[in-house]
XYZ file of C-alpha atoms in Angstrom:
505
model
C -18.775 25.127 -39.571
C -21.614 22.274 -39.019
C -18.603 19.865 -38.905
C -17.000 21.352 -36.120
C -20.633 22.257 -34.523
C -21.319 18.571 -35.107
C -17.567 17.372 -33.450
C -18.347 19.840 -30.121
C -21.672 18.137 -29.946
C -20.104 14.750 -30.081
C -17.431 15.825 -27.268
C -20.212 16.834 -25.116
C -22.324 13.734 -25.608
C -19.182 11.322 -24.951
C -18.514 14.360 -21.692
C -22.159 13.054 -20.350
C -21.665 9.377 -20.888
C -18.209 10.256 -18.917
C -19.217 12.549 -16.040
C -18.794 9.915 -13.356
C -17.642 6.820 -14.954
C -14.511 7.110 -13.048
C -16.590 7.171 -9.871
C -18.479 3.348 -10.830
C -15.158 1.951 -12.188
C -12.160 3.211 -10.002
C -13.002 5.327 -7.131
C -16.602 3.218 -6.194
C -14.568 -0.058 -5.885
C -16.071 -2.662 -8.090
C -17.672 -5.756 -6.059
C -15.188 -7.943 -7.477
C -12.156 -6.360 -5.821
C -11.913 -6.483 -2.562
C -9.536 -4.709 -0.729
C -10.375 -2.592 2.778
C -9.166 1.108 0.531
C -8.852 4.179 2.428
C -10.948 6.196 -0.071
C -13.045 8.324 2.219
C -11.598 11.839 2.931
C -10.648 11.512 6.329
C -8.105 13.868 8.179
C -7.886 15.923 11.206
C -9.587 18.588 12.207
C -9.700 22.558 12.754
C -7.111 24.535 13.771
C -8.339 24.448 17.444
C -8.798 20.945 17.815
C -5.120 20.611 16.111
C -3.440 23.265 18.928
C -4.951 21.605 22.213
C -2.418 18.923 21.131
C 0.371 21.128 20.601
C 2.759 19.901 24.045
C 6.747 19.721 22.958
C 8.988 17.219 24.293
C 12.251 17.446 25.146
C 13.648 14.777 23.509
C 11.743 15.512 19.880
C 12.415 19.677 20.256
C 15.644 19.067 21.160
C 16.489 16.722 18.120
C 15.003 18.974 15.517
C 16.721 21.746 17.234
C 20.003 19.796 16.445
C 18.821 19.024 13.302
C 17.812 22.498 12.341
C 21.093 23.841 13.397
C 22.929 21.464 10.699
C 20.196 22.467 8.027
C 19.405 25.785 8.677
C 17.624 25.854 5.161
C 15.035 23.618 6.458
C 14.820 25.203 10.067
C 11.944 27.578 9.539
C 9.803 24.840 7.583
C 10.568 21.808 9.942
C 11.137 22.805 13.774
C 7.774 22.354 16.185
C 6.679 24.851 17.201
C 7.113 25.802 21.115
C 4.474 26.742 23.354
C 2.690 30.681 21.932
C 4.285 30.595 19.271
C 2.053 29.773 15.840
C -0.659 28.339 16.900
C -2.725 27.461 13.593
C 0.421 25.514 12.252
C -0.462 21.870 11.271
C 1.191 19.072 9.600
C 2.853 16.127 10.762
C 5.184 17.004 13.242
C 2.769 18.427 14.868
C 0.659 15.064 15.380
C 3.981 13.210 15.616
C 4.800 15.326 18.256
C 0.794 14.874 19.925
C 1.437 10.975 19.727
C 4.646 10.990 21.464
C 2.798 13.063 24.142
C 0.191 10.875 24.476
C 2.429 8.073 24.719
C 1.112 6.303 21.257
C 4.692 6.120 19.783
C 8.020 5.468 20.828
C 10.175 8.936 21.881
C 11.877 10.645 18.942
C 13.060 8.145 16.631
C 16.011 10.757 14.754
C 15.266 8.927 11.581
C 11.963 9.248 11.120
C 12.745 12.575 12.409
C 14.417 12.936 9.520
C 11.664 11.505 7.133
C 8.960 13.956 9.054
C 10.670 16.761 8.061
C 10.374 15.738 4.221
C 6.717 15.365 4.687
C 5.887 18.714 6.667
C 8.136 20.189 3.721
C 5.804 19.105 1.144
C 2.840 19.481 2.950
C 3.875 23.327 3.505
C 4.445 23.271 -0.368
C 1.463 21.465 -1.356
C -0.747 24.072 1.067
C 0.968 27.125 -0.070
C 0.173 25.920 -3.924
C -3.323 24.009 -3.505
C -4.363 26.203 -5.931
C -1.785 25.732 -8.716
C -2.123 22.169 -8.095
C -6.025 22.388 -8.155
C -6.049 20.205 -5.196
C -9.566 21.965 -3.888
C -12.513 19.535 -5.728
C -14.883 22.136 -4.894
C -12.447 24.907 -6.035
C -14.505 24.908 -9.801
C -18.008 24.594 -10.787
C -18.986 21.018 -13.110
C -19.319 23.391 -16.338
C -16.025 24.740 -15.666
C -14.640 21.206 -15.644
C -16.470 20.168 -18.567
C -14.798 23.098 -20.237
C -11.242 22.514 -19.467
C -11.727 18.685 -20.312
C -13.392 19.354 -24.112
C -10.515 21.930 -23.980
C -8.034 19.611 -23.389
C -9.639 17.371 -25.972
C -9.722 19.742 -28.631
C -5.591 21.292 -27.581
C -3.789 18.451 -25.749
C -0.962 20.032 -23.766
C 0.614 18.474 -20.227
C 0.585 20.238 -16.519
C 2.674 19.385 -14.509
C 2.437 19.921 -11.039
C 5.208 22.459 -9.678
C 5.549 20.269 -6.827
C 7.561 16.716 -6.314
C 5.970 14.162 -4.801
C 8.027 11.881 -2.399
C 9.217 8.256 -2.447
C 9.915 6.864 0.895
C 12.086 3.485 0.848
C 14.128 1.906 3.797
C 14.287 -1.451 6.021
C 10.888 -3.468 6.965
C 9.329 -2.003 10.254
C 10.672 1.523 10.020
C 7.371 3.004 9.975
C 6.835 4.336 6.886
C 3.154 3.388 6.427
C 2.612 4.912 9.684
C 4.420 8.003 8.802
C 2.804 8.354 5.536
C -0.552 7.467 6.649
C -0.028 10.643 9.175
C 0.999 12.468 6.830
C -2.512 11.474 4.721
C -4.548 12.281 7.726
C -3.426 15.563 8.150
C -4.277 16.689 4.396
C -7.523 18.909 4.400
C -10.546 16.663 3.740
C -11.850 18.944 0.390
C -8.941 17.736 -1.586
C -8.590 15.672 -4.120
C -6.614 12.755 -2.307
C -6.361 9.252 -2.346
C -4.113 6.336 0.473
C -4.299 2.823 -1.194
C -1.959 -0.217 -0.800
C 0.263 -0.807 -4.454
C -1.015 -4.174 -4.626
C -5.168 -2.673 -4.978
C -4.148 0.193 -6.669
C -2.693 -2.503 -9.705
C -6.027 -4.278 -9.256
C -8.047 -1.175 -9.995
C -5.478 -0.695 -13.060
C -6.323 -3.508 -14.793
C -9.887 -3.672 -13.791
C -9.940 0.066 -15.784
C -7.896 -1.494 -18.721
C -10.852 -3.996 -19.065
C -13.492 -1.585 -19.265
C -11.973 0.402 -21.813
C -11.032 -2.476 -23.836
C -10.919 -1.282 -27.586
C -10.090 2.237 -26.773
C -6.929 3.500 -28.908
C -5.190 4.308 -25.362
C -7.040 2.423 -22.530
C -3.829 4.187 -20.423
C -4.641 7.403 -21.121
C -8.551 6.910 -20.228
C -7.591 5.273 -17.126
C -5.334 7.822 -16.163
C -7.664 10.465 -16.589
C -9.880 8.971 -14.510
C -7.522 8.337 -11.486
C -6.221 12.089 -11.747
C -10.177 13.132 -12.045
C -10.321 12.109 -8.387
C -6.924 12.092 -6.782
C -4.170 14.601 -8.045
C -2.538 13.627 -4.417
C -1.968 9.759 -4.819
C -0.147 7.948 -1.589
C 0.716 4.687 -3.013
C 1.797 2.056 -0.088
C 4.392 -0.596 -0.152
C 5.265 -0.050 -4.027
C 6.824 -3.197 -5.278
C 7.216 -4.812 -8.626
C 7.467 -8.341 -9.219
C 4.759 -8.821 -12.046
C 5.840 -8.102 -15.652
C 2.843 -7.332 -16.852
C 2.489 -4.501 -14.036
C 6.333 -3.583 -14.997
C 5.433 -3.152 -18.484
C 2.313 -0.301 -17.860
C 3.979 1.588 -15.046
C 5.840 3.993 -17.677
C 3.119 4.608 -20.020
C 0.346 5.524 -16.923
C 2.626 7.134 -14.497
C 4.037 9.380 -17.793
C -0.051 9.819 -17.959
C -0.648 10.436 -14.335
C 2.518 12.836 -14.140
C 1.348 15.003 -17.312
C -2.525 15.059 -15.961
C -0.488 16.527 -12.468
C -0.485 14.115 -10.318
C 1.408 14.246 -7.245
C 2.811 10.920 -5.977
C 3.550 9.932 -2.649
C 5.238 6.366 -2.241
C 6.422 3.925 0.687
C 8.826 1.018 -0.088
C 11.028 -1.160 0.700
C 13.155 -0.669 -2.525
C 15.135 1.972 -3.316
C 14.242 3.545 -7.073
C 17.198 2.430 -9.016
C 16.464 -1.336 -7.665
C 13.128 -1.798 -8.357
C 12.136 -4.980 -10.448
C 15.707 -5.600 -10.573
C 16.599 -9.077 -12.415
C 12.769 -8.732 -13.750
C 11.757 -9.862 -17.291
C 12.409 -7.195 -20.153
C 13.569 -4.954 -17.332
C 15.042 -3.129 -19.848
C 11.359 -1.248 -21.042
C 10.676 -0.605 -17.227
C 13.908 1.712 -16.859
C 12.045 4.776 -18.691
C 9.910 4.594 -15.216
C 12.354 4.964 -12.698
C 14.024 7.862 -14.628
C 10.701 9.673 -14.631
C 9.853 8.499 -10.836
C 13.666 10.202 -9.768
C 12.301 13.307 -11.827
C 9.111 13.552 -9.994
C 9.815 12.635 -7.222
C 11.925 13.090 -4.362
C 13.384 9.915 -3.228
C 14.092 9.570 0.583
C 15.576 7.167 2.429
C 14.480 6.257 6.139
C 17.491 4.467 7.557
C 16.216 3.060 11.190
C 18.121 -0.053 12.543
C 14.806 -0.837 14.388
C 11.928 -2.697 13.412
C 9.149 -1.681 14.922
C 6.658 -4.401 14.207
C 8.900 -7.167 15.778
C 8.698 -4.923 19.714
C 5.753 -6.439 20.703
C 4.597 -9.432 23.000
C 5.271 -12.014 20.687
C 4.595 -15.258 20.294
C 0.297 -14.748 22.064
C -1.153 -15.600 19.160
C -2.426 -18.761 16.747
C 0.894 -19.880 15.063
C 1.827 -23.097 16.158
C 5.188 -24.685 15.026
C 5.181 -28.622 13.854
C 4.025 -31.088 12.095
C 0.814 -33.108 12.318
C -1.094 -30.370 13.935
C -4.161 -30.535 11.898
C -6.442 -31.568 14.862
C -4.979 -28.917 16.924
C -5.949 -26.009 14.234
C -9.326 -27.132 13.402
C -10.542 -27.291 17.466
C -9.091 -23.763 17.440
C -10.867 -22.937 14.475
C -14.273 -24.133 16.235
C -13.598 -22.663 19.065
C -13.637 -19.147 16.894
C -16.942 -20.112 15.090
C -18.716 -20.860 18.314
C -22.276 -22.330 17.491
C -21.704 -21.573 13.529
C -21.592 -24.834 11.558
C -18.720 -24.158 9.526
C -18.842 -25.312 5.469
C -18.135 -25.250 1.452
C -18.771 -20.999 0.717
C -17.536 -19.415 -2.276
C -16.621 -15.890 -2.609
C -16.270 -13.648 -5.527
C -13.223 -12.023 -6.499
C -12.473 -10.636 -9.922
C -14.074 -10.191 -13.443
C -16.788 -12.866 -12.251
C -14.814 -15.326 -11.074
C -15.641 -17.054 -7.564
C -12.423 -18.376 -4.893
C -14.156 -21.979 -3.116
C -13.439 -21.794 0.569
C -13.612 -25.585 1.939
C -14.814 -24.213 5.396
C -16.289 -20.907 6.557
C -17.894 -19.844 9.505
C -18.739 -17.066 11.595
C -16.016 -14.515 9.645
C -13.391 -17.451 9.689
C -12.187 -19.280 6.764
C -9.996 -22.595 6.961
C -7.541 -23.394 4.105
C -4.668 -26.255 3.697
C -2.187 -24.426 2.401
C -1.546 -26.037 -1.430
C -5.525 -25.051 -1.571
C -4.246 -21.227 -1.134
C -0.824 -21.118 -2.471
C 0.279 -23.578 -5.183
C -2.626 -22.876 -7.160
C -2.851 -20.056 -9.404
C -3.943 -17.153 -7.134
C -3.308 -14.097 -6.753
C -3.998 -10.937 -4.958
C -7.082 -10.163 -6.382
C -8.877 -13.978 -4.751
C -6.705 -12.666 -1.497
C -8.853 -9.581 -1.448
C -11.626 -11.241 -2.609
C -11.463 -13.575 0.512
C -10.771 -10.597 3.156
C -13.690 -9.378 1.704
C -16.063 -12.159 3.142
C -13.743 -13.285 6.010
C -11.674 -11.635 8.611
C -9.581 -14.470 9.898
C -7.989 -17.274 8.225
C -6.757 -20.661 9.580
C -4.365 -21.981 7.067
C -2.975 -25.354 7.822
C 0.957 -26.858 6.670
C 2.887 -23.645 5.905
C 6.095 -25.244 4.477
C 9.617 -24.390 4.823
C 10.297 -22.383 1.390
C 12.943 -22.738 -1.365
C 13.727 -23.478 -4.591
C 11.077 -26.192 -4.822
C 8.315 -24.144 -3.832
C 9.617 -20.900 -4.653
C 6.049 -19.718 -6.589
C 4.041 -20.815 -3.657
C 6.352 -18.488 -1.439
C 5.858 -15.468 -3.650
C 1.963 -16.642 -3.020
C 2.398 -16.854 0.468
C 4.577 -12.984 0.751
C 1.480 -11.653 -0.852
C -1.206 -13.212 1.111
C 0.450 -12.023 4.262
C 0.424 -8.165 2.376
C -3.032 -8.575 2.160
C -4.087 -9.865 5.062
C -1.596 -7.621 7.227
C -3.188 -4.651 4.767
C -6.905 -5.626 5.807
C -5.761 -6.065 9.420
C -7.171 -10.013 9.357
C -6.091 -12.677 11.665
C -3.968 -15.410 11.026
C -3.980 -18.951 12.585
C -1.169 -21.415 11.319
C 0.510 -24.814 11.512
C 3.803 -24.317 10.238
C 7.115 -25.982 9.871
C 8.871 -23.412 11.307
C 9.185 -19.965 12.861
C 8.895 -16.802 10.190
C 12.429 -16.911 10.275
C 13.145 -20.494 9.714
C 10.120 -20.050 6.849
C 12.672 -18.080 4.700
C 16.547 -19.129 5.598
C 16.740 -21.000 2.623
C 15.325 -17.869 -0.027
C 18.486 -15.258 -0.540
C 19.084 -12.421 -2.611
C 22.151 -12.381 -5.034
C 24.332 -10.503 -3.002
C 23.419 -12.924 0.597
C 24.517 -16.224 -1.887
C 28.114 -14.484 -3.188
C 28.602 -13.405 0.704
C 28.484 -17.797 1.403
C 31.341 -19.256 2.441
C 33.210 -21.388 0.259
C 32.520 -24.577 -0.169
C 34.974 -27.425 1.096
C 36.003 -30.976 0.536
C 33.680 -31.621 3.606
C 30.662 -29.870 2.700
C 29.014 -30.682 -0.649
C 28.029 -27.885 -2.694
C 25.204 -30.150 -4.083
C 23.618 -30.895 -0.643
C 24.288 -27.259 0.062
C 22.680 -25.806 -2.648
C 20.175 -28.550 -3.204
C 16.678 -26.423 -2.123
C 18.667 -22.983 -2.288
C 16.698 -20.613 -3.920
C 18.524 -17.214 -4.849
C 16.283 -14.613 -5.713
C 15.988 -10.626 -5.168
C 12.485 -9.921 -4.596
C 12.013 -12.866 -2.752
C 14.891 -11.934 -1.301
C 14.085 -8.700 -0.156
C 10.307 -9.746 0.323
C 10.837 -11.854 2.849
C 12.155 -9.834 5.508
C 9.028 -8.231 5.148
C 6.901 -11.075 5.681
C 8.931 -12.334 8.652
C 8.369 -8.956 10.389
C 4.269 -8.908 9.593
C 4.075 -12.313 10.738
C 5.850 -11.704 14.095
C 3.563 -8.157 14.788
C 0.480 -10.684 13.756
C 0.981 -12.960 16.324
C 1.526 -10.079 18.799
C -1.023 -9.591 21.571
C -1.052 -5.720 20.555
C -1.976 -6.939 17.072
C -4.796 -9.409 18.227
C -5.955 -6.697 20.009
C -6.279 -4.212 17.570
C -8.373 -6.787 15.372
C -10.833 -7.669 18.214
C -11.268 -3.932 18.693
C -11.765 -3.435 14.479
C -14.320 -6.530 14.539
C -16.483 -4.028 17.441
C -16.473 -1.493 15.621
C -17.664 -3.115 12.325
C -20.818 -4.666 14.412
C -21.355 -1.548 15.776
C -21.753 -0.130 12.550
C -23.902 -3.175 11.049
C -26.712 -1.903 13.831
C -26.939 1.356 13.637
């Protein structure tokens, strides 16, 4: 008896040292990452506010109406509804259908019609079953929580949520982040919920994994932590091209799954072709079986790309060589009166990112200083931490020389696209011209044959055949066009207000 007195005792002094540690690790980001993380809880709001926007279009009504009649299943849980009819119904069609209205988005797009019925279907499953899936954080009491985790301590079993998350893949610029990110909003702001880009949400991983160094199954800890805060985790732009990321996936996401989380996933890769051609791909297939199995995998198949339907070419990228002169008086001219020099910035685990010049919010890098060094994502957040625009001067044509400092370069422009930042370039070419010689597998069998004439050496001399460069790229391309938008620069000069608003109040 005093031994398993003394073994309750010892649970409930580890529960105390554990009540928040999740909450200074994970979910309170740690200084040295530095990613702009959509943690806070926010969301529409009452029922009220949600039906003054309740106004039908034709065009939308009339394609779910089409829609409905060919899955009659899904008629009842997807169609908007018309004018005194239910009132109190939310999700989001509705605020799809309140944007279209208000003349924020493009008319009826039938498939991300199609998409927007997958997410009103699990949002009516996920508020039907809040309960079962204890989505409510203020549903229990702390001692009732302490319970249920010594309880699980003491009897280990799994819970699964009964409800499948959703994995969104299709083409770059289809508008999945802005579909799922709708989706987020609409969520009620007292669950347990969390919207963060793939690339951060690794970053917190490992930072975890570090912590609990020592620990028999640092996973398992981590994973308890992340499902302490979120059981409703919307992970954006899920990609895979880092082994050591390929190789944890399985064991956490087995974790996360068991501890009932719900996952909700954009990407540009469909399941069965993620981390395809990667190192010992073979111990990252377990993962894709068990994301099929939790997950319902959807595909959004628009021809358009959103991003690219702007006023291009108003922006800071400037196409040639010998342009440095050119960059840096446009660089003063955005740091005004601030004498730009040396700063350093911290990123992760201590470590510090040297920015030759920084002024004013600006930073000013050549481009071998960013991207043939051995950076990652975590100094890329580090720096959009510190600086919201960055003047980066010599972007090369890419291929099979530089092929590293491309992958580099794909996810700087993630990050910097993900923190909304502002990009001025010299470059040797336009996004498209950037990436003509980088080609997936399939592009390089689809070549034409060579000939007597043209030399399959000089052809294939800087060729540089890779998948998830491959499929990265188009990605890139598209984020760089929408960044040198006017729309785009205007949506930054209107985030910059609002942060020095908020600096003095």
């Amino acid at each position: 008896m005093r031994r398993i007195v003394g073994s309750v005792c010892h649970f409930r002094s580890a529960l105390r040292h554990r009540k928040y540690d999740y909450c200074s690790g994970f979910a309170r980001r740690p200084k040295y990452v530095a990613a702009k993380i959509i943690l806070c809880d926010y969301g529409v709001g009452n029922n009220a506010e949600i039906d003054r926007f309740l106004r039908p279009t034709f065009m939308v009504s009339r394609a779910l109406s089409t829609d409905a009649a060919a899955n009659p299943t899904h008629a009842a849980a997807t169609s908007i509804p018309a004018i005194g009819g239910d009132a109190n119904r939310a999700g989001p069609l509705v605020e799809y259908e309140r944007r279209i209205a208000a003349g924020e988005l493009l008319d009826g797009d039938v498939c991300q019609l199609g998409t927007l019925r997958e997410l009103q279907r699990l949002y009516d499953e996920l508020v039907e079953s809040a309960d079962d899936c204890k989505l409510d954080r203020y549903s229990s009491s702390e001692k009732a929580g302490r319970s249920r985790w010594l309880w699980s301590r003491l009897m280990p079993q799994s819970s699964y949520s009964p409800i499948k998350g959703l994995y969104l893949y299709g083409g770059v610029g289809t508008g999945k982040t802005m579909l799922m990110d709708l989706f987020f909003n609409q969520l009620p702001c007292n669950w347990r919920k969390k919207r963060i880009h793939f690339h951060d949400f690794m970053l917190n991983v490992h930072s975890c994994l570090q912590k609990h160094k020592g620990v028999s199954d640092p996973l398992e800890v981590v994973a308890g932590e992340i499902s302490d805060e979120a059981i409703l985790l919307c992970l954006d732009e899920f990609m895979v091209t880092d082994v050591a990321d390929a190789l944890i996936l399985n064991r956490l996401f087995r974790h996360l799954f068991s501890n009932g989380v719900i996952l909700v996933a954009t990407s540009n890769r469909a399941p069965d072709n993620l981390y395809e051609g990667g190192l010992q791909r073979d111990l990252f297939l377990p993962f894709i079986s068990t994301l099929k199995e939790r997950c319902v995998a959807h595909q959004i198949g628009s021809s358009v790309d959103y991003r690219k339907m702007t006023s291009a070419e108003q922006g800071f990228y400037f196409i040639g060589k010998d342009l440095s002169d050119l960059l840096k008086k446009k660089f003063g001219e955005l740091t005004g009166e601030h004498a730009a020099g040396p700063q350093k910035v911290e990123v992760v685990m201590g470590r510090t990112l040297q920015v030759p010049l920084g002024a004013n919010g600006c930073a000013y890098f050549k481009f071998e200083d960013l991207c043939d060094r051995p950076l990652g994502a975590a100094d890329y957040f580090g720096l959009f931490k510190t600086f919201h625009t960055l003047a980066l001067e010599g972007v090369p044509l890419f291929g099979l020389q530089n092929k590293t400092a491309a992958y580099r370069f794909v996810t700087l422009v993630d990050v910097m696209y993900e923190n909304r930042g502002r990009l001025l370039c010299t470059a040797e070419g336009s996004p498209l011209q950037l990436f003509d010689k980088i080609v997936t597998i399939a592009d390089a069998q689809n070549i034409a044959p060579r000939t007597s004439s043209r030399s399959r050496r000089t052809d294939e001399s800087d060729l540089c055949v890779d998948n998830e460069l491959g499929f990265a790229k188009d990605r890139t391309i598209s984020r760089l066009t929408e960044m040198n938008s006017k729309e785009y620069l205007e949506q930054h000069a209107a985030m910059l207000t609002e942060r020095q608003q908020q600096q003095h109040l």
